[in-house]
Amino acid sequence: MEVVVNGKPEQTEDGSTIASILEKRNIRKEMVAVEVNGEVVKRDDYDSLVLKDGDKVEFLFYMSGGAEKR
Amino acid sequence: MLDFTEDQIKRYSRHIILSEVGGRGQKKINDAKVFMVGAGGIGAPVGYYLVAAGVGKLGIVDSDTVELSNLQRQIAHSTDSVGAYKTESAKKTFEGLNPDVEVVTYNERLSSENIMDLIKDYDIVVDGSDNFPTRYLVNDACVLSNKPLSSGAVFRFDGQATTIIPHEGHCYRCLFESPPPPGMVPSCQEAGVLGVLPGLIGLIQATEVLKLIIGKGDLLENYLLIYNALEMSFRKVKVPRNPNCPVCGEKPTITELIDYDEFCQMRF
Ligand SMILES: [Zn+2]
């Protein structure tokens, strides 16, 4: 099936979850907020939420603005 | 008629001839009071352009001094001001640009103790801070005191900006409910940013502030704008207001300000 991740279509296996896509991309779940079809998904649901063909997934990265030495 | 001086009519003529701004909108800009968190990569261009636009009062809080490594992007400072307080250095630059503007400086670190008092006389807050404790503190303070907030951040080649109108649209915690664990987010491990990037994000924030002041256009309310310099891509991602948000939701659990510990003690 195809899901749209951060605006780009991507082939993924049936049964993929938020957690499995994060893992495939090597993104730790603590580093992002996740939206599916415009709704924020709770971190506790990353394992159980099974994606459907055509779902739009957004991984929104925490950004502190840190160019400075802290 | 609006009481502009001859010089002001000339100085702001390119605003005044825009029908969306006009004399009335320019007057609103001249009367606006904006509080800026940080006089660094983002604060420098935000302040610079808001001063050029003629905001009435610009408050700047920052406890840092100017370092040579800041000058690659923090354009309000100059080689001569290395070692000076960033607030003082920026004030000097801004006053040279536009004597109409009252620039007020606060050489202190923001905390739960002082933030409410510092922002209370201002209409709009701009966050250009460089750390999570401040980012959450500013968000919560703006929600609790009902002040519009323009928030922006940069990292390497990426930037984010959003506009928060408390209790009307989303807030920072509606999306990023709580700070990431210490050391988890890469800004702690590696510092680096393309110098123009905070300029670009800062000017998006300054644009939002001017639109807020004149009451025109569509804000980044309920949106997170994501920019990537390498791809030269802008994406506006919808961020819904979260009814379970710990600070702006229906049953808030955060009712007073929190001083989070510094997330990362690594020095470079
Ligand atoms: Zn919220």
mmCIF file of C-alpha atoms and ligand atoms in Angstrom:
data_model
loop_
_atom_site.group_PDB
_atom_site.id
_atom_site.type_symbol
_atom_site.label_atom_id
_atom_site.label_comp_id
_atom_site.label_asym_id
_atom_site.label_seq_id
_atom_site.Cartn_x
_atom_site.Cartn_y
_atom_site.Cartn_z
ATOM 1 C CA MET A 1 0.000 0.000 0.000
ATOM 2 C CA GLU A 2 0.964 3.620 -0.297
ATOM 3 C CA VAL A 3 1.048 6.182 2.493
ATOM 4 C CA VAL A 4 2.104 9.820 2.245
ATOM 5 C CA VAL A 5 4.896 10.622 4.700
ATOM 6 C CA ASN A 6 5.727 14.299 5.157
ATOM 7 C CA GLY A 7 4.157 15.059 1.800
ATOM 8 C CA LYS A 8 5.931 12.293 -0.133
ATOM 9 C CA PRO A 9 4.199 9.080 -1.272
ATOM 10 C CA GLU A 10 5.901 5.951 0.012
ATOM 11 C CA GLN A 11 5.311 2.220 -0.477
ATOM 12 C CA THR A 12 4.903 0.340 2.750
ATOM 13 C CA GLU A 13 3.808 -3.142 3.799
ATOM 14 C CA ASP A 14 0.217 -3.811 4.778
ATOM 15 C CA GLY A 15 -0.131 -3.726 8.540
ATOM 16 C CA SER A 16 2.478 -0.980 8.998
ATOM 17 C CA THR A 17 2.130 1.025 12.194
ATOM 18 C CA ILE A 18 3.489 4.409 13.216
ATOM 19 C CA ALA A 19 6.068 2.571 15.300
ATOM 20 C CA SER A 20 7.208 0.383 12.406
ATOM 21 C CA ILE A 21 7.596 3.337 10.046
ATOM 22 C CA LEU A 22 9.541 5.299 12.670
ATOM 23 C CA GLU A 23 11.772 2.295 13.179
ATOM 24 C CA LYS A 24 12.338 1.852 9.442
ATOM 25 C CA ARG A 25 13.417 5.477 9.213
ATOM 26 C CA ASN A 26 15.563 5.231 12.311
ATOM 27 C CA ILE A 27 13.639 7.973 14.110
ATOM 28 C CA ARG A 28 13.273 7.676 17.883
ATOM 29 C CA LYS A 29 9.710 8.262 18.960
ATOM 30 C CA GLU A 30 10.787 10.847 21.521
ATOM 31 C CA MET A 31 12.082 13.123 18.758
ATOM 32 C CA VAL A 32 8.809 13.702 16.942
ATOM 33 C CA ALA A 33 5.166 14.534 17.210
ATOM 34 C CA VAL A 34 3.067 12.454 14.810
ATOM 35 C CA GLU A 35 -0.082 13.348 12.912
ATOM 36 C CA VAL A 36 -2.177 10.968 10.857
ATOM 37 C CA ASN A 37 -4.672 12.612 8.507
ATOM 38 C CA GLY A 38 -4.426 15.870 10.431
ATOM 39 C CA GLU A 39 -4.927 14.431 13.919
ATOM 40 C CA VAL A 40 -2.182 14.275 16.521
ATOM 41 C CA VAL A 41 -1.543 10.668 17.584
ATOM 42 C CA LYS A 42 -0.724 9.910 21.215
ATOM 43 C CA ARG A 43 2.686 8.327 21.732
ATOM 44 C CA ASP A 44 1.059 5.344 23.487
ATOM 45 C CA ASP A 45 -0.835 4.541 20.281
ATOM 46 C CA TYR A 46 2.167 4.359 17.931
ATOM 47 C CA ASP A 47 2.309 0.553 18.192
ATOM 48 C CA SER A 48 -1.388 -0.103 17.844
ATOM 49 C CA LEU A 49 -2.363 2.364 15.110
ATOM 50 C CA VAL A 50 -2.353 0.384 11.844
ATOM 51 C CA LEU A 51 -2.081 2.587 8.782
ATOM 52 C CA LYS A 52 -4.399 2.328 5.789
ATOM 53 C CA ASP A 53 -3.704 2.884 2.102
ATOM 54 C CA GLY A 54 -3.674 6.632 1.377
ATOM 55 C CA ASP A 55 -3.103 7.763 4.974
ATOM 56 C CA LYS A 56 -1.204 11.017 5.352
ATOM 57 C CA VAL A 57 1.453 10.814 8.037
ATOM 58 C CA GLU A 58 3.425 13.774 9.369
ATOM 59 C CA PHE A 59 6.530 13.423 11.497
ATOM 60 C CA LEU A 60 7.069 16.833 13.102
ATOM 61 C CA PHE A 61 10.459 17.170 14.716
ATOM 62 C CA TYR A 62 11.132 18.840 18.030
ATOM 63 C CA MET A 63 13.248 21.880 17.342
ATOM 64 C CA SER A 64 14.579 24.047 20.115
ATOM 65 C CA GLY A 65 16.344 26.550 17.919
ATOM 66 C CA GLY A 66 19.675 25.499 19.237
ATOM 67 C CA ALA A 67 22.518 26.895 17.258
ATOM 68 C CA GLU A 68 24.001 27.981 20.552
ATOM 69 C CA LYS A 69 26.201 26.187 23.004
ATOM 70 C CA ARG A 70 23.682 24.618 25.269
ATOM 71 C CA MET B 1 -6.327 62.960 10.304
ATOM 72 C CA LEU B 2 -3.694 60.759 11.880
ATOM 73 C CA ASP B 3 -0.955 62.724 13.523
ATOM 74 C CA PHE B 4 2.165 61.713 11.594
ATOM 75 C CA THR B 5 5.139 64.043 11.308
ATOM 76 C CA GLU B 6 6.474 64.898 7.841
ATOM 77 C CA ASP B 7 9.372 62.525 8.422
ATOM 78 C CA GLN B 8 7.073 59.703 9.492
ATOM 79 C CA ILE B 9 4.939 60.116 6.395
ATOM 80 C CA LYS B 10 8.103 59.754 4.320
ATOM 81 C CA ARG B 11 9.567 56.941 6.402
ATOM 82 C CA TYR B 12 6.409 54.815 6.332
ATOM 83 C CA SER B 13 5.149 55.901 2.887
ATOM 84 C CA ARG B 14 5.533 52.423 1.347
ATOM 85 C CA HIS B 15 3.316 51.048 4.085
ATOM 86 C CA ILE B 16 0.828 53.886 3.994
ATOM 87 C CA ILE B 17 0.199 53.469 0.256
ATOM 88 C CA LEU B 18 -0.718 49.802 0.734
ATOM 89 C CA SER B 19 -4.476 49.753 1.093
ATOM 90 C CA GLU B 20 -4.250 46.861 3.580
ATOM 91 C CA VAL B 21 -2.038 48.958 5.842
ATOM 92 C CA GLY B 22 -2.769 52.624 5.139
ATOM 93 C CA GLY B 23 -2.342 55.429 7.647
ATOM 94 C CA ARG B 24 -4.570 53.619 10.095
ATOM 95 C CA GLY B 25 -2.578 50.381 9.977
ATOM 96 C CA GLN B 26 0.698 52.256 10.240
ATOM 97 C CA LYS B 27 -0.621 54.021 13.309
ATOM 98 C CA LYS B 28 -1.442 50.626 14.831
ATOM 99 C CA ILE B 29 2.131 49.537 14.127
ATOM 100 C CA ASN B 30 3.459 52.732 15.741
ATOM 101 C CA ASP B 31 1.340 52.020 18.818
ATOM 102 C CA ALA B 32 2.165 48.300 19.110
ATOM 103 C CA LYS B 33 4.283 46.867 21.910
ATOM 104 C CA VAL B 34 6.210 43.714 21.055
ATOM 105 C CA PHE B 35 8.251 41.581 23.453
ATOM 106 C CA MET B 36 11.088 39.559 21.988
ATOM 107 C CA VAL B 37 12.630 36.535 23.690
ATOM 108 C CA GLY B 38 16.237 36.388 22.530
ATOM 109 C CA ALA B 39 18.369 38.797 20.531
ATOM 110 C CA GLY B 40 20.124 36.049 18.607
ATOM 111 C CA GLY B 41 19.692 34.511 15.182
ATOM 112 C CA ILE B 42 15.921 34.947 15.121
ATOM 113 C CA GLY B 43 15.584 37.999 17.363
ATOM 114 C CA ALA B 44 18.047 40.033 15.323
ATOM 115 C CA PRO B 45 16.074 40.026 12.053
ATOM 116 C CA VAL B 46 12.682 40.122 13.803
ATOM 117 C CA GLY B 47 13.735 43.167 15.793
ATOM 118 C CA TYR B 48 15.466 44.793 12.847
ATOM 119 C CA TYR B 49 12.401 44.705 10.608
ATOM 120 C CA LEU B 50 9.886 45.509 13.343
ATOM 121 C CA VAL B 51 11.967 48.565 14.194
ATOM 122 C CA ALA B 52 12.129 49.509 10.517
ATOM 123 C CA ALA B 53 8.347 49.129 10.384
ATOM 124 C CA GLY B 54 8.092 51.492 13.344
ATOM 125 C CA VAL B 55 6.650 49.428 16.203
ATOM 126 C CA GLY B 56 6.086 51.683 19.182
ATOM 127 C CA LYS B 57 7.926 49.681 21.780
ATOM 128 C CA LEU B 58 10.235 46.702 21.468
ATOM 129 C CA GLY B 59 11.198 44.809 24.630
ATOM 130 C CA ILE B 60 14.174 42.458 24.358
ATOM 131 C CA VAL B 61 15.189 39.889 26.951
ATOM 132 C CA ASP B 62 18.523 38.093 26.651
ATOM 133 C CA SER B 63 21.268 37.432 29.183
ATOM 134 C CA ASP B 64 24.000 36.518 26.697
ATOM 135 C CA THR B 65 26.877 38.573 25.384
ATOM 136 C CA VAL B 66 27.901 38.820 21.742
ATOM 137 C CA GLU B 67 30.487 36.310 20.535
ATOM 138 C CA LEU B 68 32.372 36.259 17.272
ATOM 139 C CA SER B 69 30.643 32.997 16.309
ATOM 140 C CA ASN B 70 27.255 34.760 16.536
ATOM 141 C CA LEU B 71 28.006 37.209 13.738
ATOM 142 C CA GLN B 72 27.541 34.619 10.966
ATOM 143 C CA ARG B 73 23.787 35.105 11.442
ATOM 144 C CA GLN B 74 22.920 37.541 14.255
ATOM 145 C CA ILE B 75 22.858 40.614 12.067
ATOM 146 C CA ALA B 76 21.860 43.126 14.722
ATOM 147 C CA HIS B 77 25.345 42.838 16.221
ATOM 148 C CA SER B 78 28.663 43.939 14.812
ATOM 149 C CA THR B 79 32.328 43.086 15.254
ATOM 150 C CA ASP B 80 32.655 46.051 17.609
ATOM 151 C CA SER B 81 30.018 44.674 19.966
ATOM 152 C CA VAL B 82 31.732 41.350 20.715
ATOM 153 C CA GLY B 83 31.653 41.048 24.510
ATOM 154 C CA ALA B 84 28.731 43.452 24.950
ATOM 155 C CA TYR B 85 25.263 42.374 26.081
ATOM 156 C CA LYS B 86 23.214 41.296 23.082
ATOM 157 C CA THR B 87 20.342 43.451 24.281
ATOM 158 C CA GLU B 88 22.530 46.570 24.407
ATOM 159 C CA SER B 89 24.183 45.803 21.099
ATOM 160 C CA ALA B 90 20.814 45.301 19.397
ATOM 161 C CA LYS B 91 19.393 48.428 20.999
ATOM 162 C CA LYS B 92 22.236 50.496 19.581
ATOM 163 C CA THR B 93 21.674 49.096 16.086
ATOM 164 C CA PHE B 94 17.903 49.508 16.253
ATOM 165 C CA GLU B 95 18.007 53.063 17.579
ATOM 166 C CA GLY B 96 20.305 53.993 14.733
ATOM 167 C CA LEU B 97 17.753 52.652 12.285
ATOM 168 C CA ASN B 98 14.636 54.273 13.693
ATOM 169 C CA PRO B 99 14.555 56.791 16.554
ATOM 170 C CA ASP B 100 10.734 56.483 16.719
ATOM 171 C CA VAL B 101 11.007 53.133 18.468
ATOM 172 C CA GLU B 102 11.383 52.760 22.211
ATOM 173 C CA VAL B 103 13.752 49.838 22.748
ATOM 174 C CA VAL B 104 13.651 48.403 26.271
ATOM 175 C CA THR B 105 16.308 45.890 27.288
ATOM 176 C CA TYR B 106 16.258 43.219 29.978
ATOM 177 C CA ASN B 107 19.658 41.620 30.629
ATOM 178 C CA GLU B 108 18.306 38.666 32.501
ATOM 179 C CA ARG B 109 17.406 35.041 32.042
ATOM 180 C CA LEU B 110 13.711 34.339 31.652
ATOM 181 C CA SER B 111 12.200 32.192 34.375
ATOM 182 C CA SER B 112 8.868 31.422 35.957
ATOM 183 C CA GLU B 113 9.693 34.182 38.428
ATOM 184 C CA ASN B 114 10.004 37.091 36.012
ATOM 185 C CA ILE B 115 8.249 36.226 32.738
ATOM 186 C CA MET B 116 4.686 37.229 33.670
ATOM 187 C CA ASP B 117 5.860 40.583 34.912
ATOM 188 C CA LEU B 118 8.070 41.182 31.876
ATOM 189 C CA ILE B 119 5.426 40.448 29.257
ATOM 190 C CA LYS B 120 2.454 42.052 30.951
ATOM 191 C CA ASP B 121 2.843 45.470 29.298
ATOM 192 C CA TYR B 122 3.268 44.050 25.801
ATOM 193 C CA ASP B 123 0.693 43.103 23.155
ATOM 194 C CA ILE B 124 2.550 40.349 21.318
ATOM 195 C CA VAL B 125 5.408 37.977 22.212
ATOM 196 C CA VAL B 126 8.009 36.657 19.771
ATOM 197 C CA ASP B 127 9.956 33.553 20.740
ATOM 198 C CA GLY B 128 13.384 33.282 19.197
ATOM 199 C CA SER B 129 14.870 31.331 22.083
ATOM 200 C CA ASP B 130 17.438 28.593 21.686
ATOM 201 C CA ASN B 131 16.399 26.041 24.283
ATOM 202 C CA PHE B 132 13.412 23.941 25.316
ATOM 203 C CA PRO B 133 12.955 25.189 28.896
ATOM 204 C CA THR B 134 12.450 28.719 27.570
ATOM 205 C CA ARG B 135 10.248 27.565 24.684
ATOM 206 C CA TYR B 136 7.817 25.790 27.019
ATOM 207 C CA LEU B 137 7.954 28.606 29.574
ATOM 208 C CA VAL B 138 7.083 31.207 26.932
ATOM 209 C CA ASN B 139 4.257 29.100 25.502
ATOM 210 C CA ASP B 140 2.719 28.494 28.919
ATOM 211 C CA ALA B 141 3.101 32.127 29.984
ATOM 212 C CA CYS B 142 1.393 33.313 26.800
ATOM 213 C CA VAL B 143 -1.462 30.825 27.204
ATOM 214 C CA LEU B 144 -1.927 31.732 30.884
ATOM 215 C CA SER B 145 -1.867 35.468 30.157
ATOM 216 C CA ASN B 146 -3.733 35.205 26.850
ATOM 217 C CA LYS B 147 -1.093 36.858 24.680
ATOM 218 C CA PRO B 148 -0.514 36.115 21.005
ATOM 219 C CA LEU B 149 2.813 34.394 20.401
ATOM 220 C CA SER B 150 4.919 33.956 17.313
ATOM 221 C CA SER B 151 7.198 30.986 17.802
ATOM 222 C CA GLY B 152 10.110 30.007 15.583
ATOM 223 C CA ALA B 153 13.069 27.661 15.672
ATOM 224 C CA VAL B 154 15.911 26.591 13.415
ATOM 225 C CA PHE B 155 18.271 23.659 13.224
ATOM 226 C CA ARG B 156 20.925 22.959 10.593
ATOM 227 C CA PHE B 157 18.972 23.493 7.337
ATOM 228 C CA ASP B 158 15.472 23.259 8.812
ATOM 229 C CA GLY B 159 13.158 25.795 10.324
ATOM 230 C CA GLN B 160 9.715 25.940 11.910
ATOM 231 C CA ALA B 161 7.345 28.801 12.608
ATOM 232 C CA THR B 162 3.876 29.019 14.060
ATOM 233 C CA THR B 163 1.504 31.608 15.492
ATOM 234 C CA ILE B 164 -0.346 30.921 18.703
ATOM 235 C CA ILE B 165 -3.538 32.742 19.631
ATOM 236 C CA PRO B 166 -4.281 31.261 23.055
ATOM 237 C CA HIS B 167 -7.692 29.618 23.551
ATOM 238 C CA GLU B 168 -8.581 30.311 19.921
ATOM 239 C CA GLY B 169 -6.070 28.198 18.022
ATOM 240 C CA HIS B 170 -3.488 25.585 18.946
ATOM 241 C CA CYS B 171 -0.565 26.116 21.312
ATOM 242 C CA TYR B 172 2.927 24.614 21.292
ATOM 243 C CA ARG B 173 1.883 21.878 23.729
ATOM 244 C CA CYS B 174 -1.134 20.884 21.617
ATOM 245 C CA LEU B 175 1.454 19.347 19.291
ATOM 246 C CA PHE B 176 4.586 18.901 21.418
ATOM 247 C CA GLU B 177 2.913 18.026 24.688
ATOM 248 C CA SER B 178 6.025 17.886 26.843
ATOM 249 C CA PRO B 179 9.737 18.500 26.336
ATOM 250 C CA PRO B 180 11.836 15.676 24.911
ATOM 251 C CA PRO B 181 14.053 13.753 27.317
ATOM 252 C CA PRO B 182 17.454 15.328 27.942
ATOM 253 C CA GLY B 183 20.026 14.677 25.235
ATOM 254 C CA MET B 184 17.492 13.088 22.876
ATOM 255 C CA VAL B 185 17.099 15.912 20.399
ATOM 256 C CA PRO B 186 20.081 16.418 18.126
ATOM 257 C CA SER B 187 20.532 20.111 18.906
ATOM 258 C CA CYS B 188 22.159 18.941 22.110
ATOM 259 C CA GLN B 189 24.757 16.829 20.351
ATOM 260 C CA GLU B 190 25.658 18.970 17.422
ATOM 261 C CA ALA B 191 25.326 22.659 16.884
ATOM 262 C CA GLY B 192 25.192 24.185 13.459
ATOM 263 C CA VAL B 193 22.885 26.258 11.350
ATOM 264 C CA LEU B 194 23.031 27.806 7.915
ATOM 265 C CA GLY B 195 23.429 31.503 8.747
ATOM 266 C CA VAL B 196 20.582 32.748 6.566
ATOM 267 C CA LEU B 197 18.093 30.281 8.044
ATOM 268 C CA PRO B 198 17.162 32.130 11.263
ATOM 269 C CA GLY B 199 16.869 35.256 9.111
ATOM 270 C CA LEU B 200 14.289 33.576 6.945
ATOM 271 C CA ILE B 201 12.309 32.104 9.828
ATOM 272 C CA GLY B 202 12.615 35.370 11.787
ATOM 273 C CA LEU B 203 11.174 37.369 8.911
ATOM 274 C CA ILE B 204 8.257 34.971 8.656
ATOM 275 C CA GLN B 205 7.670 35.691 12.355
ATOM 276 C CA ALA B 206 8.018 39.454 11.829
ATOM 277 C CA THR B 207 5.471 39.168 9.002
ATOM 278 C CA GLU B 208 3.063 37.389 11.340
ATOM 279 C CA VAL B 209 3.554 40.076 13.991
ATOM 280 C CA LEU B 210 2.759 42.853 11.505
ATOM 281 C CA LYS B 211 -0.341 40.973 10.300
ATOM 282 C CA LEU B 212 -1.447 40.504 13.906
ATOM 283 C CA ILE B 213 -1.009 44.230 14.529
ATOM 284 C CA ILE B 214 -2.895 45.438 11.461
ATOM 285 C CA GLY B 215 -5.428 42.596 11.652
ATOM 286 C CA LYS B 216 -5.048 41.499 8.046
ATOM 287 C CA GLY B 217 -4.444 38.207 6.294
ATOM 288 C CA ASP B 218 -4.304 34.604 7.450
ATOM 289 C CA LEU B 219 -1.989 33.768 10.309
ATOM 290 C CA LEU B 220 -0.081 30.552 10.974
ATOM 291 C CA GLU B 221 -2.755 29.875 13.556
ATOM 292 C CA ASN B 222 -3.407 26.112 13.667
ATOM 293 C CA TYR B 223 -0.500 25.578 11.296
ATOM 294 C CA LEU B 224 3.141 24.711 11.643
ATOM 295 C CA LEU B 225 5.220 26.059 8.772
ATOM 296 C CA ILE B 226 8.170 23.801 8.009
ATOM 297 C CA TYR B 227 11.015 25.021 5.851
ATOM 298 C CA ASN B 228 13.957 23.102 4.461
ATOM 299 C CA ALA B 229 16.715 25.155 2.875
ATOM 300 C CA LEU B 230 18.356 22.291 0.967
ATOM 301 C CA GLU B 231 15.127 21.244 -0.714
ATOM 302 C CA MET B 232 13.906 24.861 -0.748
ATOM 303 C CA SER B 233 10.573 23.520 0.407
ATOM 304 C CA PHE B 234 7.891 25.173 2.503
ATOM 305 C CA ARG B 235 5.146 23.019 3.982
ATOM 306 C CA LYS B 236 2.198 24.201 6.029
ATOM 307 C CA VAL B 237 1.028 21.364 8.247
ATOM 308 C CA LYS B 238 -2.325 21.689 9.973
ATOM 309 C CA VAL B 239 -2.056 21.523 13.760
ATOM 310 C CA PRO B 240 -5.424 21.096 15.404
ATOM 311 C CA ARG B 241 -6.161 22.500 18.809
ATOM 312 C CA ASN B 242 -5.969 19.598 21.253
ATOM 313 C CA PRO B 243 -8.873 19.445 23.739
ATOM 314 C CA ASN B 244 -6.604 17.333 25.987
ATOM 315 C CA CYS B 245 -3.740 19.850 25.859
ATOM 316 C CA PRO B 246 -2.201 20.100 29.345
ATOM 317 C CA VAL B 247 -2.168 23.897 29.263
ATOM 318 C CA CYS B 248 -4.846 25.156 26.848
ATOM 319 C CA GLY B 249 -7.199 22.145 26.851
ATOM 320 C CA GLU B 250 -10.551 21.695 28.517
ATOM 321 C CA LYS B 251 -9.109 20.351 31.758
ATOM 322 C CA PRO B 252 -5.662 21.907 32.036
ATOM 323 C CA THR B 253 -3.189 20.190 34.354
ATOM 324 C CA ILE B 254 -0.616 22.950 34.008
ATOM 325 C CA THR B 255 -1.929 26.003 35.788
ATOM 326 C CA GLU B 256 1.339 27.513 36.851
ATOM 327 C CA LEU B 257 4.681 27.999 35.172
ATOM 328 C CA ILE B 258 7.356 25.308 35.167
ATOM 329 C CA ASP B 259 11.111 25.838 35.130
ATOM 330 C CA TYR B 260 12.415 22.779 33.318
ATOM 331 C CA ASP B 261 16.050 21.918 33.847
ATOM 332 C CA GLU B 262 18.450 22.660 31.086
ATOM 333 C CA PHE B 263 18.157 19.683 28.761
ATOM 334 C CA CYS B 264 21.708 19.375 27.784
ATOM 335 C CA GLN B 265 24.802 20.507 29.555
ATOM 336 C CA MET B 266 27.228 19.794 26.770
ATOM 337 C CA ARG B 267 29.468 22.687 25.855
ATOM 338 C CA PHE B 268 31.040 23.251 22.475
HETATM 339 ZN ZN ZN C 1 -2.489 23.718 23.767
#
